[in-house]
mmCIF file of C-alpha atoms in Angstrom:
data_model
loop_
_atom_site.group_PDB
_atom_site.id
_atom_site.type_symbol
_atom_site.label_atom_id
_atom_site.label_comp_id
_atom_site.label_asym_id
_atom_site.label_seq_id
_atom_site.Cartn_x
_atom_site.Cartn_y
_atom_site.Cartn_z
ATOM 1 C CA MET A 1 -70.853 13.735 44.575
ATOM 2 C CA THR A 2 -70.393 13.114 48.371
ATOM 3 C CA ILE A 3 -67.818 16.320 48.742
ATOM 4 C CA ARG A 4 -71.959 17.701 48.049
ATOM 5 C CA PHE A 5 -73.788 15.413 50.356
ATOM 6 C CA ALA A 6 -70.633 17.226 52.734
ATOM 7 C CA VAL A 7 -70.893 20.408 51.810
ATOM 8 C CA LEU A 8 -74.731 20.501 52.126
ATOM 9 C CA ALA A 9 -74.311 18.988 55.691
ATOM 10 C CA ALA A 10 -71.735 21.625 56.846
ATOM 11 C CA LEU A 11 -74.644 24.916 55.766
ATOM 12 C CA LEU A 12 -76.911 23.171 57.501
ATOM 13 C CA LEU A 13 -75.535 21.863 60.777
ATOM 14 C CA PHE A 14 -76.238 25.152 62.644
ATOM 15 C CA ALA A 15 -79.733 26.293 60.742
ATOM 16 C CA LEU A 16 -81.856 22.824 61.115
ATOM 17 C CA THR A 17 -81.149 22.200 64.684
ATOM 18 C CA ALA A 18 -81.871 25.473 65.572
ATOM 19 C CA LYS A 19 -85.795 24.980 65.996
ATOM 20 C CA ALA A 20 -87.821 23.494 68.392
ATOM 21 C CA GLU A 21 -90.938 22.263 66.744
ATOM 22 C CA THR A 22 -91.264 20.206 64.780
ATOM 23 C CA PRO A 23 -92.525 19.264 61.187
ATOM 24 C CA LEU A 24 -93.264 15.787 61.632
ATOM 25 C CA ASN A 25 -96.581 14.477 61.156
ATOM 26 C CA PHE A 26 -95.968 11.499 63.813
ATOM 27 C CA ALA A 27 -100.324 10.728 62.898
ATOM 28 C CA VAL A 28 -99.297 10.055 59.298
ATOM 29 C CA LEU A 29 -96.061 8.465 60.025
ATOM 30 C CA ASP A 30 -98.184 5.814 62.674
ATOM 31 C CA GLN A 31 -100.920 5.523 59.952
ATOM 32 C CA GLN A 32 -98.198 4.389 57.003
ATOM 33 C CA ALA A 33 -96.108 2.780 59.249
ATOM 34 C CA ARG A 34 -98.948 0.242 60.008
ATOM 35 C CA GLN A 35 -99.421 -0.388 56.449
ATOM 36 C CA LEU A 36 -95.858 -2.210 57.397
ATOM 37 C CA PRO A 37 -97.183 -5.682 57.749
ATOM 38 C CA ARG A 38 -93.040 -6.269 58.216
ATOM 39 C CA LEU A 39 -92.613 -4.058 61.233
ATOM 40 C CA HIS A 40 -92.154 -4.279 64.838
ATOM 41 C CA SER A 41 -91.095 -0.738 65.671
ATOM 42 C CA LEU A 42 -90.620 2.730 64.909
ATOM 43 C CA LEU A 43 -88.542 5.505 67.668
ATOM 44 C CA ILE A 44 -87.222 8.598 66.497
ATOM 45 C CA SER A 45 -85.691 10.622 69.137
ATOM 46 C CA GLN A 46 -84.578 14.605 69.018
ATOM 47 C CA ASN A 47 -82.076 17.322 70.846
ATOM 48 C CA GLY A 48 -81.723 14.026 74.093
ATOM 49 C CA GLU A 49 -85.728 13.381 74.137
ATOM 50 C CA MET A 50 -87.625 10.190 72.905
ATOM 51 C CA ILE A 51 -90.750 12.235 70.300
ATOM 52 C CA PHE A 52 -91.826 9.072 68.442
ATOM 53 C CA GLU A 53 -92.471 5.975 69.784
ATOM 54 C CA ARG A 54 -94.883 3.228 68.089
ATOM 55 C CA TYR A 55 -95.137 -0.626 68.596
ATOM 56 C CA TYR A 56 -96.724 -3.042 65.978
ATOM 57 C CA GLN A 57 -97.440 -6.416 65.213
ATOM 58 C CA GLY A 58 -97.176 -6.885 69.058
ATOM 59 C CA ARG A 59 -93.716 -6.560 70.612
ATOM 60 C CA SER A 60 -93.091 -4.114 73.241
ATOM 61 C CA ALA A 61 -90.659 -1.701 74.540
ATOM 62 C CA ASN A 62 -88.911 -4.944 77.007
ATOM 63 C CA GLN A 63 -88.901 -6.744 73.760
ATOM 64 C CA PRO A 64 -84.880 -7.280 71.668
ATOM 65 C CA ALA A 65 -84.968 -7.388 68.025
ATOM 66 C CA ASN A 66 -82.117 -9.555 66.649
ATOM 67 C CA LEU A 67 -80.035 -6.825 65.250
ATOM 68 C CA LYS A 68 -79.485 -9.039 62.053
ATOM 69 C CA SER A 69 -76.516 -7.218 60.155
ATOM 70 C CA ALA A 70 -76.610 -4.327 62.053
ATOM 71 C CA SER A 71 -74.256 -5.748 65.039
ATOM 72 C CA LYS A 72 -71.143 -4.974 62.963
ATOM 73 C CA SER A 73 -72.001 -0.940 63.218
ATOM 74 C CA ILE A 74 -72.217 -2.266 66.599
ATOM 75 C CA MET A 75 -69.293 -4.671 66.835
ATOM 76 C CA SER A 76 -66.946 -1.729 65.285
ATOM 77 C CA ALA A 77 -67.790 0.307 68.129
ATOM 78 C CA LEU A 78 -66.457 -1.712 70.187
ATOM 79 C CA ILE A 79 -62.480 -1.834 68.550
ATOM 80 C CA GLY A 80 -62.975 1.953 68.600
ATOM 81 C CA ILE A 81 -63.459 1.386 72.510
ATOM 82 C CA ALA A 82 -60.403 -0.828 72.325
ATOM 83 C CA ILE A 83 -58.130 1.369 70.260
ATOM 84 C CA ASP A 84 -59.166 3.689 72.746
ATOM 85 C CA LYS A 85 -58.007 1.631 76.097
ATOM 86 C CA GLY A 86 -55.158 0.269 74.138
ATOM 87 C CA TYR A 87 -56.109 -3.239 73.268
ATOM 88 C CA ILE A 88 -55.471 -2.102 69.992
ATOM 89 C CA ASN A 89 -52.404 0.523 69.002
ATOM 90 C CA SER A 90 -54.668 1.395 65.579
ATOM 91 C CA VAL A 91 -56.282 0.540 62.737
ATOM 92 C CA ASP A 92 -53.230 -0.026 61.151
ATOM 93 C CA GLN A 93 -52.327 -3.236 63.170
ATOM 94 C CA PRO A 94 -52.054 -5.804 61.345
ATOM 95 C CA LEU A 95 -53.878 -9.406 61.897
ATOM 96 C CA SER A 96 -50.267 -11.591 62.198
ATOM 97 C CA ASP A 97 -50.559 -9.145 65.489
ATOM 98 C CA PHE A 98 -53.449 -10.869 66.804
ATOM 99 C CA PHE A 99 -52.987 -14.755 64.918
ATOM 100 C CA PRO A 100 -49.849 -15.401 65.349
ATOM 101 C CA GLU A 101 -50.343 -19.084 64.845
ATOM 102 C CA TYR A 102 -50.921 -18.595 60.738
ATOM 103 C CA LEU A 103 -47.788 -16.668 60.530
ATOM 104 C CA ASP A 104 -45.407 -20.701 59.839
ATOM 105 C CA SER A 105 -48.782 -21.325 57.670
ATOM 106 C CA GLU A 106 -49.734 -20.398 54.171
ATOM 107 C CA LEU A 107 -52.042 -17.618 55.228
ATOM 108 C CA GLN A 108 -49.451 -16.007 56.314
ATOM 109 C CA ALA A 109 -49.348 -13.328 53.603
ATOM 110 C CA VAL A 110 -53.328 -12.982 54.665
ATOM 111 C CA VAL A 111 -52.364 -12.144 58.421
ATOM 112 C CA THR A 112 -49.471 -9.695 57.140
ATOM 113 C CA ASP A 113 -51.040 -7.659 54.810
ATOM 114 C CA ILE A 114 -54.867 -7.405 55.956
ATOM 115 C CA THR A 115 -55.139 -5.043 58.585
ATOM 116 C CA VAL A 116 -57.686 -4.640 62.099
ATOM 117 C CA GLU A 117 -58.566 -1.349 58.999
ATOM 118 C CA ASN A 118 -59.114 -3.940 55.791
ATOM 119 C CA LEU A 119 -61.282 -5.679 58.170
ATOM 120 C CA LEU A 120 -63.707 -2.471 58.774
ATOM 121 C CA THR A 121 -63.757 -1.193 55.672
ATOM 122 C CA MET A 122 -65.116 -4.820 53.997
ATOM 123 C CA GLN A 123 -62.178 -3.638 52.247
ATOM 124 C CA SER A 124 -60.169 -7.387 53.076
ATOM 125 C CA GLY A 125 -59.340 -8.470 49.723
ATOM 126 C CA LEU A 126 -60.521 -11.906 50.334
ATOM 127 C CA ALA A 127 -63.669 -13.424 49.378
ATOM 128 C CA SER A 128 -66.763 -12.958 50.699
ATOM 129 C CA THR A 129 -68.197 -15.067 53.232
ATOM 130 C CA SER A 130 -72.023 -13.881 53.035
ATOM 131 C CA GLY A 131 -74.561 -14.098 50.683
ATOM 132 C CA ARG A 132 -74.086 -17.834 48.562
ATOM 133 C CA ASN A 133 -71.032 -18.097 50.624
ATOM 134 C CA TYR A 134 -72.598 -18.160 54.105
ATOM 135 C CA GLY A 135 -73.864 -21.355 54.500
ATOM 136 C CA ARG A 136 -70.829 -22.716 54.168
ATOM 137 C CA TRP A 137 -69.071 -20.618 55.953
ATOM 138 C CA VAL A 138 -71.302 -20.905 58.972
ATOM 139 C CA VAL A 139 -70.687 -25.189 59.397
ATOM 140 C CA LYS A 140 -67.559 -25.190 59.593
ATOM 141 C CA GLN A 141 -66.151 -25.988 63.473
ATOM 142 C CA ASP A 142 -63.522 -22.608 62.824
ATOM 143 C CA TRP A 143 -65.122 -19.635 61.814
ATOM 144 C CA VAL A 144 -61.835 -17.553 62.059
ATOM 145 C CA GLU A 145 -59.896 -19.874 59.999
ATOM 146 C CA GLY A 146 -63.063 -19.825 57.737
ATOM 147 C CA ALA A 147 -62.832 -16.580 56.838
ATOM 148 C CA LEU A 148 -59.499 -16.308 56.501
ATOM 149 C CA GLU A 149 -58.951 -19.496 54.097
ATOM 150 C CA MET A 150 -61.264 -17.668 51.795
ATOM 151 C CA PRO A 151 -59.678 -16.777 48.425
ATOM 152 C CA MET A 152 -57.923 -13.372 47.881
ATOM 153 C CA VAL A 153 -59.284 -11.703 45.348
ATOM 154 C CA ALA A 154 -58.305 -8.067 45.642
ATOM 155 C CA GLU A 155 -55.717 -6.125 46.737
ATOM 156 C CA PRO A 156 -56.193 -5.326 50.453
ATOM 157 C CA GLY A 157 -57.357 -1.858 50.661
ATOM 158 C CA THR A 158 -58.830 -1.159 47.383
ATOM 159 C CA ASP A 159 -62.509 -3.209 46.825
ATOM 160 C CA MET A 160 -65.363 -3.184 48.835
ATOM 161 C CA ILE A 161 -66.283 -6.668 49.131
ATOM 162 C CA TYR A 162 -69.077 -7.034 51.662
ATOM 163 C CA SER A 163 -68.598 -10.263 53.968
ATOM 164 C CA THR A 164 -69.827 -10.994 57.485
ATOM 165 C CA GLY A 165 -66.255 -13.245 57.861
ATOM 166 C CA SER A 166 -64.912 -10.080 57.940
ATOM 167 C CA THR A 167 -66.999 -7.889 61.236
ATOM 168 C CA HIS A 168 -66.041 -11.958 63.491
ATOM 169 C CA LEU A 169 -62.185 -11.599 62.789
ATOM 170 C CA LEU A 170 -62.588 -8.148 64.441
ATOM 171 C CA SER A 171 -64.844 -10.603 67.317
ATOM 172 C CA ALA A 172 -62.036 -12.918 66.983
ATOM 173 C CA LEU A 173 -59.258 -9.712 67.309
ATOM 174 C CA LEU A 174 -60.706 -7.946 70.400
ATOM 175 C CA GLU A 175 -60.802 -11.322 71.885
ATOM 176 C CA ARG A 176 -57.241 -12.149 71.603
ATOM 177 C CA ALA A 177 -56.500 -8.280 72.417
ATOM 178 C CA SER A 178 -58.639 -7.605 75.261
ATOM 179 C CA GLY A 179 -58.607 -10.632 77.032
ATOM 180 C CA MET A 180 -62.879 -11.323 77.620
ATOM 181 C CA ASN A 181 -64.948 -12.818 74.744
ATOM 182 C CA SER A 182 -66.854 -9.693 73.456
ATOM 183 C CA LYS A 183 -70.119 -9.763 74.943
ATOM 184 C CA THR A 184 -68.111 -9.463 78.863
ATOM 185 C CA PHE A 185 -67.033 -5.990 76.880
ATOM 186 C CA ALA A 186 -69.421 -4.575 75.314
ATOM 187 C CA GLN A 187 -71.421 -4.628 78.411
ATOM 188 C CA ARG A 188 -68.213 -2.994 80.847
ATOM 189 C CA TYR A 189 -67.684 -0.548 78.010
ATOM 190 C CA LEU A 190 -70.793 0.274 76.036
ATOM 191 C CA ALA A 191 -73.054 -0.990 78.114
ATOM 192 C CA ASP A 192 -73.117 -0.905 81.924
ATOM 193 C CA PRO A 193 -72.060 3.112 80.680
ATOM 194 C CA LEU A 194 -75.878 3.551 78.483
ATOM 195 C CA ASP A 195 -77.447 1.475 81.238
ATOM 196 C CA PHE A 196 -78.450 -1.382 80.023
ATOM 197 C CA ARG A 197 -78.037 -5.164 79.467
ATOM 198 C CA MET A 198 -76.496 -6.743 76.694
ATOM 199 C CA ALA A 199 -79.166 -9.678 75.697
ATOM 200 C CA TYR A 200 -78.737 -12.966 74.330
ATOM 201 C CA TRP A 201 -75.920 -12.787 70.820
ATOM 202 C CA SER A 202 -75.157 -15.635 69.319
ATOM 203 C CA GLN A 203 -71.532 -17.975 69.307
ATOM 204 C CA ASP A 204 -69.501 -19.267 66.873
ATOM 205 C CA PRO A 205 -68.273 -23.341 68.033
ATOM 206 C CA GLN A 206 -65.315 -22.096 69.372
ATOM 207 C CA GLY A 207 -67.069 -19.253 71.515
ATOM 208 C CA ILE A 208 -66.187 -16.309 70.255
ATOM 209 C CA TYR A 209 -68.820 -13.820 69.943
ATOM 210 C CA PHE A 210 -70.784 -13.594 66.469
ATOM 211 C CA GLY A 211 -68.635 -10.126 65.572
ATOM 212 C CA GLY A 212 -71.389 -9.714 61.950
ATOM 213 C CA ASN A 213 -74.392 -10.666 62.885
ATOM 214 C CA ASP A 214 -76.889 -12.278 65.926
ATOM 215 C CA MET A 215 -76.799 -9.367 68.785
ATOM 216 C CA GLU A 216 -80.240 -8.788 69.757
ATOM 217 C CA MET A 217 -81.023 -5.925 71.617
ATOM 218 C CA ARG A 218 -84.001 -3.615 72.398
ATOM 219 C CA PRO A 219 -84.618 -1.259 70.387
ATOM 220 C CA ARG A 220 -84.487 1.804 73.046
ATOM 221 C CA ASP A 221 -81.240 0.187 73.515
ATOM 222 C CA MET A 222 -79.737 1.131 69.776
ATOM 223 C CA LEU A 223 -81.382 4.639 70.353
ATOM 224 C CA ALA A 224 -78.603 5.530 73.434
ATOM 225 C CA ILE A 225 -75.480 3.440 70.775
ATOM 226 C CA GLY A 226 -77.220 6.044 68.369
ATOM 227 C CA ARG A 227 -77.510 9.012 70.518
ATOM 228 C CA LEU A 228 -73.774 8.420 71.743
ATOM 229 C CA PHE A 229 -72.914 8.382 67.970
ATOM 230 C CA ILE A 230 -74.647 12.018 67.768
ATOM 231 C CA ASN A 231 -72.937 13.078 70.922
ATOM 232 C CA GLY A 232 -69.842 12.669 70.328
ATOM 233 C CA GLY A 233 -69.301 9.433 71.588
ATOM 234 C CA GLN A 234 -70.056 11.204 74.451
ATOM 235 C CA HIS A 235 -72.949 10.193 77.578
ATOM 236 C CA GLU A 236 -73.687 12.325 80.370
ATOM 237 C CA GLY A 237 -70.122 13.927 80.506
ATOM 238 C CA GLU A 238 -68.597 10.854 79.982
ATOM 239 C CA GLN A 239 -67.083 10.081 76.889
ATOM 240 C CA ILE A 240 -67.534 6.033 76.134
ATOM 241 C CA ILE A 241 -66.047 6.480 72.498
ATOM 242 C CA SER A 242 -63.632 8.636 70.926
ATOM 243 C CA ARG A 243 -65.024 11.852 68.931
ATOM 244 C CA ARG A 244 -62.148 11.465 66.103
ATOM 245 C CA TRP A 245 -63.528 8.067 65.846
ATOM 246 C CA VAL A 246 -67.150 8.693 65.461
ATOM 247 C CA ALA A 247 -66.315 11.090 63.194
ATOM 248 C CA ASP A 248 -63.990 8.267 61.605
ATOM 249 C CA SER A 249 -66.506 6.002 61.383
ATOM 250 C CA LEU A 250 -68.879 7.835 59.938
ATOM 251 C CA MET A 251 -66.992 8.943 57.253
ATOM 252 C CA ALA A 252 -67.619 7.608 54.021
ATOM 253 C CA ARG A 253 -64.176 5.226 52.923
ATOM 254 C CA ALA A 254 -65.601 3.071 50.332
ATOM 255 C CA GLU A 255 -67.488 3.053 47.334
ATOM 256 C CA SER A 256 -70.745 0.339 47.575
ATOM 257 C CA PRO A 257 -70.781 -2.425 44.577
ATOM 258 C CA ARG A 258 -74.401 -3.163 45.321
ATOM 259 C CA GLY A 259 -75.877 0.827 43.889
ATOM 260 C CA GLU A 260 -74.588 4.559 43.769
ATOM 261 C CA GLY A 261 -74.754 6.625 46.382
ATOM 262 C CA ARG A 262 -73.913 3.591 48.675
ATOM 263 C CA PHE A 263 -70.959 3.739 50.225
ATOM 264 C CA TYR A 264 -69.393 2.381 54.119
ATOM 265 C CA GLY A 265 -66.724 3.442 56.582
ATOM 266 C CA TYR A 266 -66.034 2.027 59.821
ATOM 267 C CA GLY A 267 -68.877 -0.590 59.971
ATOM 268 C CA TRP A 268 -71.753 2.041 59.226
ATOM 269 C CA TRP A 269 -73.410 1.587 55.371
ATOM 270 C CA LEU A 270 -73.522 5.816 54.113
ATOM 271 C CA ARG A 271 -77.017 6.181 51.696
ATOM 272 C CA ASP A 272 -78.351 9.418 49.430
ATOM 273 C CA MET A 273 -81.499 10.105 51.339
ATOM 274 C CA ALA A 274 -83.380 12.806 50.529
ATOM 275 C CA GLY A 275 -79.917 14.379 49.501
ATOM 276 C CA LEU A 276 -77.899 13.589 51.786
ATOM 277 C CA GLN A 277 -76.032 10.889 53.110
ATOM 278 C CA VAL A 278 -77.386 9.626 56.532
ATOM 279 C CA PRO A 279 -75.262 6.842 58.269
ATOM 280 C CA LEU A 280 -77.079 4.356 58.979
ATOM 281 C CA ALA A 281 -76.679 0.995 61.007
ATOM 282 C CA TRP A 282 -78.417 -2.463 58.583
ATOM 283 C CA GLY A 283 -79.435 -5.621 59.298
ATOM 284 C CA TYR A 284 -81.365 -8.181 56.963
ATOM 285 C CA GLY A 285 -85.320 -7.613 57.935
ATOM 286 C CA GLY A 286 -85.430 -4.505 57.609
ATOM 287 C CA GLN A 287 -83.384 -3.831 61.664
ATOM 288 C CA LEU A 288 -81.950 0.191 60.781
ATOM 289 C CA MET A 289 -80.590 2.700 63.139
ATOM 290 C CA PHE A 290 -80.078 6.477 61.044
ATOM 291 C CA ILE A 291 -77.884 8.740 62.818
ATOM 292 C CA LEU A 292 -78.640 11.999 61.069
ATOM 293 C CA PRO A 293 -76.562 14.607 63.325
ATOM 294 C CA GLU A 294 -77.912 17.631 61.709
ATOM 295 C CA PHE A 295 -81.546 16.700 63.023
ATOM 296 C CA ASP A 296 -79.378 15.790 66.130
ATOM 297 C CA MET A 297 -81.923 12.678 64.935
ATOM 298 C CA VAL A 298 -81.605 9.129 65.857
ATOM 299 C CA ILE A 299 -84.359 7.286 63.986
ATOM 300 C CA VAL A 300 -84.663 2.976 65.025
ATOM 301 C CA ALA A 301 -86.813 0.596 63.186
ATOM 302 C CA THR A 302 -87.003 -3.059 63.798
ATOM 303 C CA SER A 303 -88.515 -5.614 61.200
ATOM 304 C CA ASP A 304 -89.484 -9.499 61.415
ATOM 305 C CA SER A 305 -86.920 -10.960 60.300
ATOM 306 C CA THR A 306 -88.048 -14.351 59.039
ATOM 307 C CA PRO A 307 -87.428 -14.341 54.929
ATOM 308 C CA GLY A 308 -90.423 -14.662 52.911
ATOM 309 C CA ASP A 309 -91.706 -13.194 49.431
ATOM 310 C CA THR A 310 -92.483 -9.318 50.734
ATOM 311 C CA ARG A 311 -88.691 -9.145 52.919
ATOM 312 C CA ARG A 312 -87.807 -6.917 49.606
ATOM 313 C CA GLY A 313 -90.256 -4.756 49.790
ATOM 314 C CA HIS A 314 -91.170 -4.321 52.587
ATOM 315 C CA LEU A 315 -87.301 -2.398 53.621
ATOM 316 C CA GLY A 316 -87.871 -0.730 50.128
ATOM 317 C CA ARG A 317 -90.924 0.160 52.103
ATOM 318 C CA LEU A 318 -89.600 1.417 54.518
ATOM 319 C CA TYR A 319 -86.917 3.097 53.220
ATOM 320 C CA ASP A 320 -89.423 5.304 51.447
ATOM 321 C CA LEU A 321 -91.293 5.903 54.681
ATOM 322 C CA VAL A 322 -88.529 7.037 56.933
ATOM 323 C CA GLU A 323 -86.937 9.215 53.079
ATOM 324 C CA TYR A 324 -90.006 10.387 52.741
ATOM 325 C CA GLN A 325 -92.069 11.202 55.901
ATOM 326 C CA ILE A 326 -88.938 11.826 58.557
ATOM 327 C CA ILE A 327 -85.996 13.492 56.637
ATOM 328 C CA ALA A 328 -87.849 15.161 53.556
ATOM 329 C CA PRO A 329 -90.115 17.292 55.314
ATOM 330 C CA LEU A 330 -87.316 18.507 58.514
ATOM 331 C CA LEU A 331 -85.142 19.123 55.292
ATOM 332 C CA GLU A 332 -87.822 21.845 53.398
ATOM 333 C CA ASP A 333 -89.228 23.351 56.833
ATOM 334 C CA HIS A 334 -85.553 24.451 56.937
ATOM 335 C CA LEU A 335 -84.666 25.632 53.317
#
């Protein structure tokens, strides 16, 4: 299935970017977006130009959104930058290089066997700190140790086990490797080159920035990061993230147990949408960033993330909006 999507994308790559005019009906798109009471923003950039930008429910362009778990995709980008700059040797480094204090403890095998790549792909083998375990994990005084102490339920590098603790470990090891806190690192090497300021980002009880959640960012800044990935990690002639890291991040590496046609790369989801395998950043409640290199397009959506009966229905309707009102018309126009 993955090969079919890859072949389709390769065959369309040149043809899909050739047309300057878009087949999208913006009036219908806006009308349907307004039917989603939880939707806060919907932005589309194509060929480097903003072609659609709407804010709903009283939101404005300058209001940051809590990315929730879409923070994981940004965290992955920071790890890629750290490797590019030599702070981290490679994705094959074991956690023991960053947390040597656990070598003489019962966690020795954990930090020795798990690599940076295992965290990026959600294949650490450790039981999840997300879902029903999330509340018990975040009340701990030491989130790093709490994540490492989870039971080992699979061999590292095998099963995908979605866990916010894995990306929090990435933030912790980034801080140790670089000598900077993760927010300072992100501002210096990602936000400054893209000309925006990092907004609020929560920290754990030890002061480590939350690697898997609670990063805030304006939708336009999310779009800028999406454009960076579309452009192979380059912005205005400067290579912010290596082209190889961008390609490696958006490659399907682990199959999700959540459903057929869903995969995971380095902090990015890949989802079957209208016959294409689309890379996306996903956050609780409907914080989404879609990367469509076939169309030189980035789509960003932010939403109300407060719990409620309509949350799951909203996410499904939002996916449908993107798939059937944006991606499908683009495909139909070029086939």
